[in-house]
Amino acid sequence: MLRHIDHTKMGRGVHGWLDSHFHFSFAEYYNPDNIRFGALRVLNDDTVQVGAGFSTHPHKDMEILSYVIYGELSHKDSMGNAHTLTRGQVQYMSAGTGITHSELNWGSSELRFMQMWISPDKDDYNPNYGDYRFVWEDRIDKWLPIASSYDNSESAAPIKVHADVNVYATVISAGESIDFKIGQNRQAYMTLLEGDAKVEDIEMVERDALEIIKQDVTITTERYAHLYLIEMPYDDECYTQKYGKEKPLSNGLNQ
C-alpha cells in the first residue's frame, strides 16, 4: 500500500530567514489527522539563510537526526559539543532527560537540511550526541544505512537510536533503479530530497513524500534522485487515526 504526499499540500512556515515544509504537525502547522507516522513524530525540510538559524533551545525525550542536503549546519550544545556538518553528513542527538542546543548557518550560502524527531522506546535516557561524515559515494545507487536501533546488531548503521527504526539515504543515477524491501508487518516513510523519482506508478517531484506500508517497491529516475527513508514497525493505531478503517490506502492517493 502506497500513499503519495504532495509537498505543495504540506504544512509550511515562511519567516524570511527560514522556509520550512512540515511533513507532520509542528509549530504553526497543526492538523489533528497528521500528527505522526508510527514512531516518526517530526520531519521538517528546513531552508535557512546565511547568518540565521535556531538559537539555543531545549529538548527532552526525543531522538533527533539532522541530515544536511546542502550548505553548512553548525551545532552547539550543553554537553560541550560544537561541530559543523556539510552535504550528506548527519548529526544525532538523544535528548533524554534534557539538553539544550543551537543549529545555525554560519556558512557563505543557503543551508537546507532535514530535521527528524523519533519517539524513543522509553523516557529518561542519558543525553547523547554524535555526528557522522559519511562518504558521499557510499550512497550512490545503493542504500546507505544511517541509523538503527541499539537492538539491531545486524545493521551496519553507525548511529544507534532508542527506537525500532532504520534510516537510509540513497542517490540513484540517471536511468537507474533501486529496490526497497520492507520487513514483515513494517512501514516506511520516504521523501525525495532532490531530483525526480517514480515509485511503481507514482511520479514524485522534489520534496514530495511517500508512505510505504507492507509493500516492497522499485524506485526509478530519469535524471537522478536523492532520497531519505525511515523504516519502522507498522502502526495500526496511527493508520486508523489518519485514515479510518473505511478508507483503505490505494496507490497514488494524495494528501
Coordinates of C-alpha atoms in Angstrom, one line a residue:
M1 CA 0.0 0.0 0.0
L2 CA 1.4 3.4 -1.0
R3 CA 0.3 6.9 -0.3
H4 CA 1.8 9.9 -2.2
I5 CA 2.1 13.2 -0.2
D6 CA 2.3 16.3 -2.5
H7 CA 4.7 18.7 -1.0
T8 CA 2.6 21.7 -2.0
K9 CA -0.1 20.4 0.4
M10 CA 2.2 20.1 3.4
G11 CA 2.3 22.5 6.3
R12 CA 4.5 25.5 5.7
G13 CA 6.4 28.1 7.7
V14 CA 7.9 31.0 5.9
H15 CA 9.7 33.6 8.0
G16 CA 12.3 35.3 5.8
W17 CA 15.3 33.7 7.4
L18 CA 13.6 30.3 7.4
D19 CA 11.4 28.4 5.0
S20 CA 10.1 25.1 6.3
H21 CA 8.0 22.3 4.9
F22 CA 6.3 20.3 7.7
H23 CA 5.6 16.7 7.0
F24 CA 3.7 16.4 10.3
S25 CA 2.0 18.9 12.7
F26 CA 4.7 21.3 14.0
A27 CA 4.9 24.9 15.2
E28 CA 2.2 27.0 13.3
Y29 CA 1.0 24.0 11.3
Y30 CA -1.5 21.8 13.2
N31 CA -3.6 19.0 11.6
P32 CA -5.1 16.6 14.2
D33 CA -5.1 13.9 11.4
N34 CA -1.4 14.3 10.7
I35 CA 0.4 14.2 14.0
R36 CA 2.9 11.4 13.2
F37 CA 3.7 8.3 11.2
G38 CA 4.5 5.5 13.6
A39 CA 7.5 6.5 15.7
L40 CA 8.3 9.3 13.3
R41 CA 6.9 12.4 15.1
V42 CA 8.6 15.3 13.2
L43 CA 10.1 15.6 9.7
N44 CA 10.9 19.2 8.7
D45 CA 12.5 20.3 5.5
D46 CA 14.2 23.5 6.6
T47 CA 16.0 26.1 4.4
V48 CA 17.9 28.6 6.5
Q49 CA 19.5 31.8 5.2
V50 CA 23.1 32.8 5.9
G51 CA 23.7 34.1 9.5
A52 CA 20.4 32.7 10.8
G53 CA 19.2 29.6 12.5
F54 CA 17.7 28.1 15.6
S55 CA 19.2 29.7 18.7
T56 CA 19.7 27.8 21.9
H57 CA 16.6 25.9 22.9
P58 CA 15.7 22.8 24.9
H59 CA 14.7 19.2 24.0
K60 CA 13.7 16.2 26.1
D61 CA 12.9 12.6 25.5
M62 CA 13.3 12.6 21.7
E63 CA 15.7 11.0 19.3
I64 CA 16.8 13.7 16.8
L65 CA 18.6 13.4 13.5
S66 CA 19.6 16.3 11.1
Y67 CA 20.6 15.4 7.5
V68 CA 22.3 18.1 5.6
I69 CA 21.1 18.4 2.0
Y70 CA 23.4 21.4 1.1
G71 CA 25.2 24.2 3.0
E72 CA 26.7 24.2 6.4
L73 CA 25.0 23.3 9.7
S74 CA 26.8 24.4 12.9
H75 CA 25.7 22.7 16.1
K76 CA 26.5 23.6 19.7
D77 CA 25.0 22.0 22.8
S78 CA 25.0 22.0 26.6
M79 CA 27.3 18.9 26.6
G80 CA 30.1 20.9 25.1
N81 CA 29.9 19.7 21.5
A82 CA 30.4 22.2 18.7
H83 CA 30.6 20.9 15.2
T84 CA 29.9 22.0 11.6
L85 CA 28.5 19.5 9.1
T86 CA 28.1 19.7 5.3
R87 CA 26.3 18.0 2.4
G88 CA 25.3 14.4 3.1
Q89 CA 26.5 14.4 6.7
V90 CA 24.4 13.7 9.8
Q91 CA 24.2 14.8 13.4
Y92 CA 22.4 12.7 16.1
M93 CA 21.2 13.8 19.4
S94 CA 19.4 11.8 22.1
A95 CA 17.7 14.4 24.2
G96 CA 16.8 12.0 27.0
T97 CA 16.5 13.7 30.4
G98 CA 17.2 17.1 28.8
I99 CA 19.6 19.0 26.6
T100 CA 19.9 22.4 25.0
H101 CA 21.4 23.2 21.6
S102 CA 21.6 25.6 18.7
E103 CA 21.6 25.0 14.9
L104 CA 22.9 27.9 12.9
N105 CA 24.1 28.7 9.3
W106 CA 27.5 30.4 9.6
G107 CA 28.4 29.4 6.1
S108 CA 28.5 31.5 3.0
S109 CA 25.4 30.1 1.3
E110 CA 21.9 28.9 2.0
L111 CA 21.5 25.8 4.2
R112 CA 18.9 23.1 3.7
F113 CA 18.6 20.2 6.0
M114 CA 16.1 17.6 7.2
Q115 CA 15.2 17.7 10.9
M116 CA 13.8 14.4 12.1
W117 CA 12.4 13.6 15.6
I118 CA 11.7 9.9 16.6
S119 CA 9.8 9.0 19.7
P120 CA 12.1 6.8 21.9
D121 CA 11.0 3.4 23.3
K122 CA 11.1 4.9 26.8
D123 CA 11.8 8.2 28.5
D124 CA 14.7 9.5 30.6
Y125 CA 17.7 8.1 28.7
N126 CA 21.0 9.9 29.4
P127 CA 21.6 12.6 26.7
N128 CA 24.0 11.8 23.9
Y129 CA 25.4 13.4 20.8
G130 CA 27.2 12.2 17.7
D131 CA 27.9 13.3 14.1
Y132 CA 28.9 11.3 11.1
R133 CA 30.7 12.4 8.0
F134 CA 29.5 9.8 5.6
V135 CA 31.4 9.4 2.3
W136 CA 29.1 10.7 -0.5
E137 CA 29.9 7.8 -2.8
D138 CA 28.7 5.2 -0.3
R139 CA 25.1 6.1 -1.1
I140 CA 25.3 6.1 -5.0
D141 CA 22.9 3.5 -6.4
K142 CA 22.6 1.7 -3.0
W143 CA 21.1 2.3 0.4
L144 CA 23.4 3.9 2.9
P145 CA 22.5 2.8 6.4
I146 CA 22.5 5.9 8.7
A147 CA 20.7 4.9 11.9
S148 CA 19.2 1.8 13.5
S149 CA 18.1 0.6 16.9
Y150 CA 20.6 -0.4 19.6
D151 CA 18.9 -3.9 19.4
N152 CA 19.7 -4.3 15.7
S153 CA 23.1 -5.9 15.8
E154 CA 22.9 -6.9 12.1
S155 CA 22.6 -3.3 10.8
A156 CA 25.7 -1.5 9.5
A157 CA 24.3 1.9 10.5
P158 CA 26.8 3.8 12.7
I159 CA 24.2 5.8 14.5
K160 CA 22.2 4.0 17.2
V161 CA 18.8 5.3 18.4
H162 CA 16.4 4.3 21.2
A163 CA 13.7 3.2 18.8
D164 CA 12.9 0.3 16.4
V165 CA 13.7 2.3 13.2
N166 CA 16.1 2.1 10.3
V167 CA 17.2 5.2 8.5
Y168 CA 18.7 5.2 5.0
A169 CA 19.7 7.6 2.2
T170 CA 20.5 6.9 -1.4
V171 CA 21.3 8.8 -4.7
I172 CA 20.1 7.0 -7.8
S173 CA 21.9 7.8 -11.0
A174 CA 20.1 8.8 -14.2
G175 CA 18.2 5.9 -15.8
E176 CA 19.0 3.5 -12.9
S177 CA 16.6 1.9 -10.3
I178 CA 16.8 0.6 -6.8
D179 CA 14.5 -1.7 -4.8
F180 CA 13.5 -1.3 -1.2
K181 CA 12.3 -4.5 0.5
I182 CA 10.2 -3.8 3.6
G183 CA 10.2 -6.2 6.5
Q184 CA 7.1 -8.2 7.5
N185 CA 4.5 -6.0 9.2
R186 CA 6.7 -2.9 8.7
Q187 CA 6.1 0.5 7.1
A188 CA 8.4 3.3 5.8
Y189 CA 8.3 7.0 5.1
M190 CA 10.3 8.2 2.1
T191 CA 11.0 11.8 1.0
L192 CA 12.5 12.9 -2.3
L193 CA 15.1 15.5 -1.3
E194 CA 16.3 16.3 -4.9
G195 CA 15.7 15.2 -8.4
D196 CA 12.8 13.1 -9.7
A197 CA 11.5 9.6 -9.0
K198 CA 8.9 7.1 -10.0
V199 CA 7.8 4.5 -7.4
E200 CA 5.7 1.8 -9.1
D201 CA 3.2 4.0 -10.9
I202 CA 3.6 7.1 -8.7
E203 CA 5.5 10.1 -10.0
M204 CA 7.4 12.2 -7.4
V205 CA 9.0 15.6 -7.6
E206 CA 11.4 17.3 -5.2
R207 CA 10.1 17.5 -1.6
D208 CA 7.3 15.0 -2.2
A209 CA 7.0 12.1 0.2
L210 CA 5.6 8.6 0.1
E211 CA 4.1 6.3 2.8
I212 CA 5.0 2.7 2.1
I213 CA 3.1 0.1 4.1
K214 CA 3.7 -3.6 4.0
Q215 CA 5.0 -3.5 0.4
D216 CA 8.3 -3.8 -1.5
V217 CA 8.9 -1.0 -4.0
T218 CA 11.1 -0.3 -7.0
I219 CA 12.3 3.3 -7.5
T220 CA 13.5 4.7 -10.8
T221 CA 14.7 8.1 -12.0
E222 CA 15.2 9.8 -15.3
R223 CA 17.7 12.5 -14.1
Y224 CA 18.8 11.5 -10.6
A225 CA 17.1 11.0 -7.2
H226 CA 18.3 11.9 -3.7
L227 CA 16.1 10.0 -1.2
Y228 CA 15.8 9.7 2.6
L229 CA 13.8 6.9 4.1
I230 CA 12.8 5.9 7.6
E231 CA 11.6 2.3 8.1
M232 CA 9.7 1.1 11.3
P233 CA 7.0 -1.3 12.6
Y234 CA 3.5 -0.9 11.1
D235 CA 1.3 1.2 13.4
D236 CA -2.3 0.2 13.0
E237 CA -3.4 2.8 15.6
C238 CA -1.7 5.6 13.6
Y239 CA -3.2 4.3 10.4
T240 CA -6.7 4.3 11.8
Q241 CA -6.4 7.8 13.3
K242 CA -5.2 9.2 10.0
Y243 CA -7.4 7.4 7.5
G244 CA -10.1 5.5 9.3
K245 CA -10.9 1.8 8.8
E246 CA -13.3 2.7 6.0
K247 CA -10.5 4.4 3.9
P248 CA -8.0 1.7 2.7
L249 CA -4.9 3.1 1.2
S250 CA -4.5 3.0 -2.6
N251 CA -1.7 3.8 -5.0
G252 CA -1.4 7.4 -5.8
L253 CA -3.8 8.7 -3.1
N254 CA -2.7 12.3 -2.4
Q255 CA -2.8 14.1 0.9

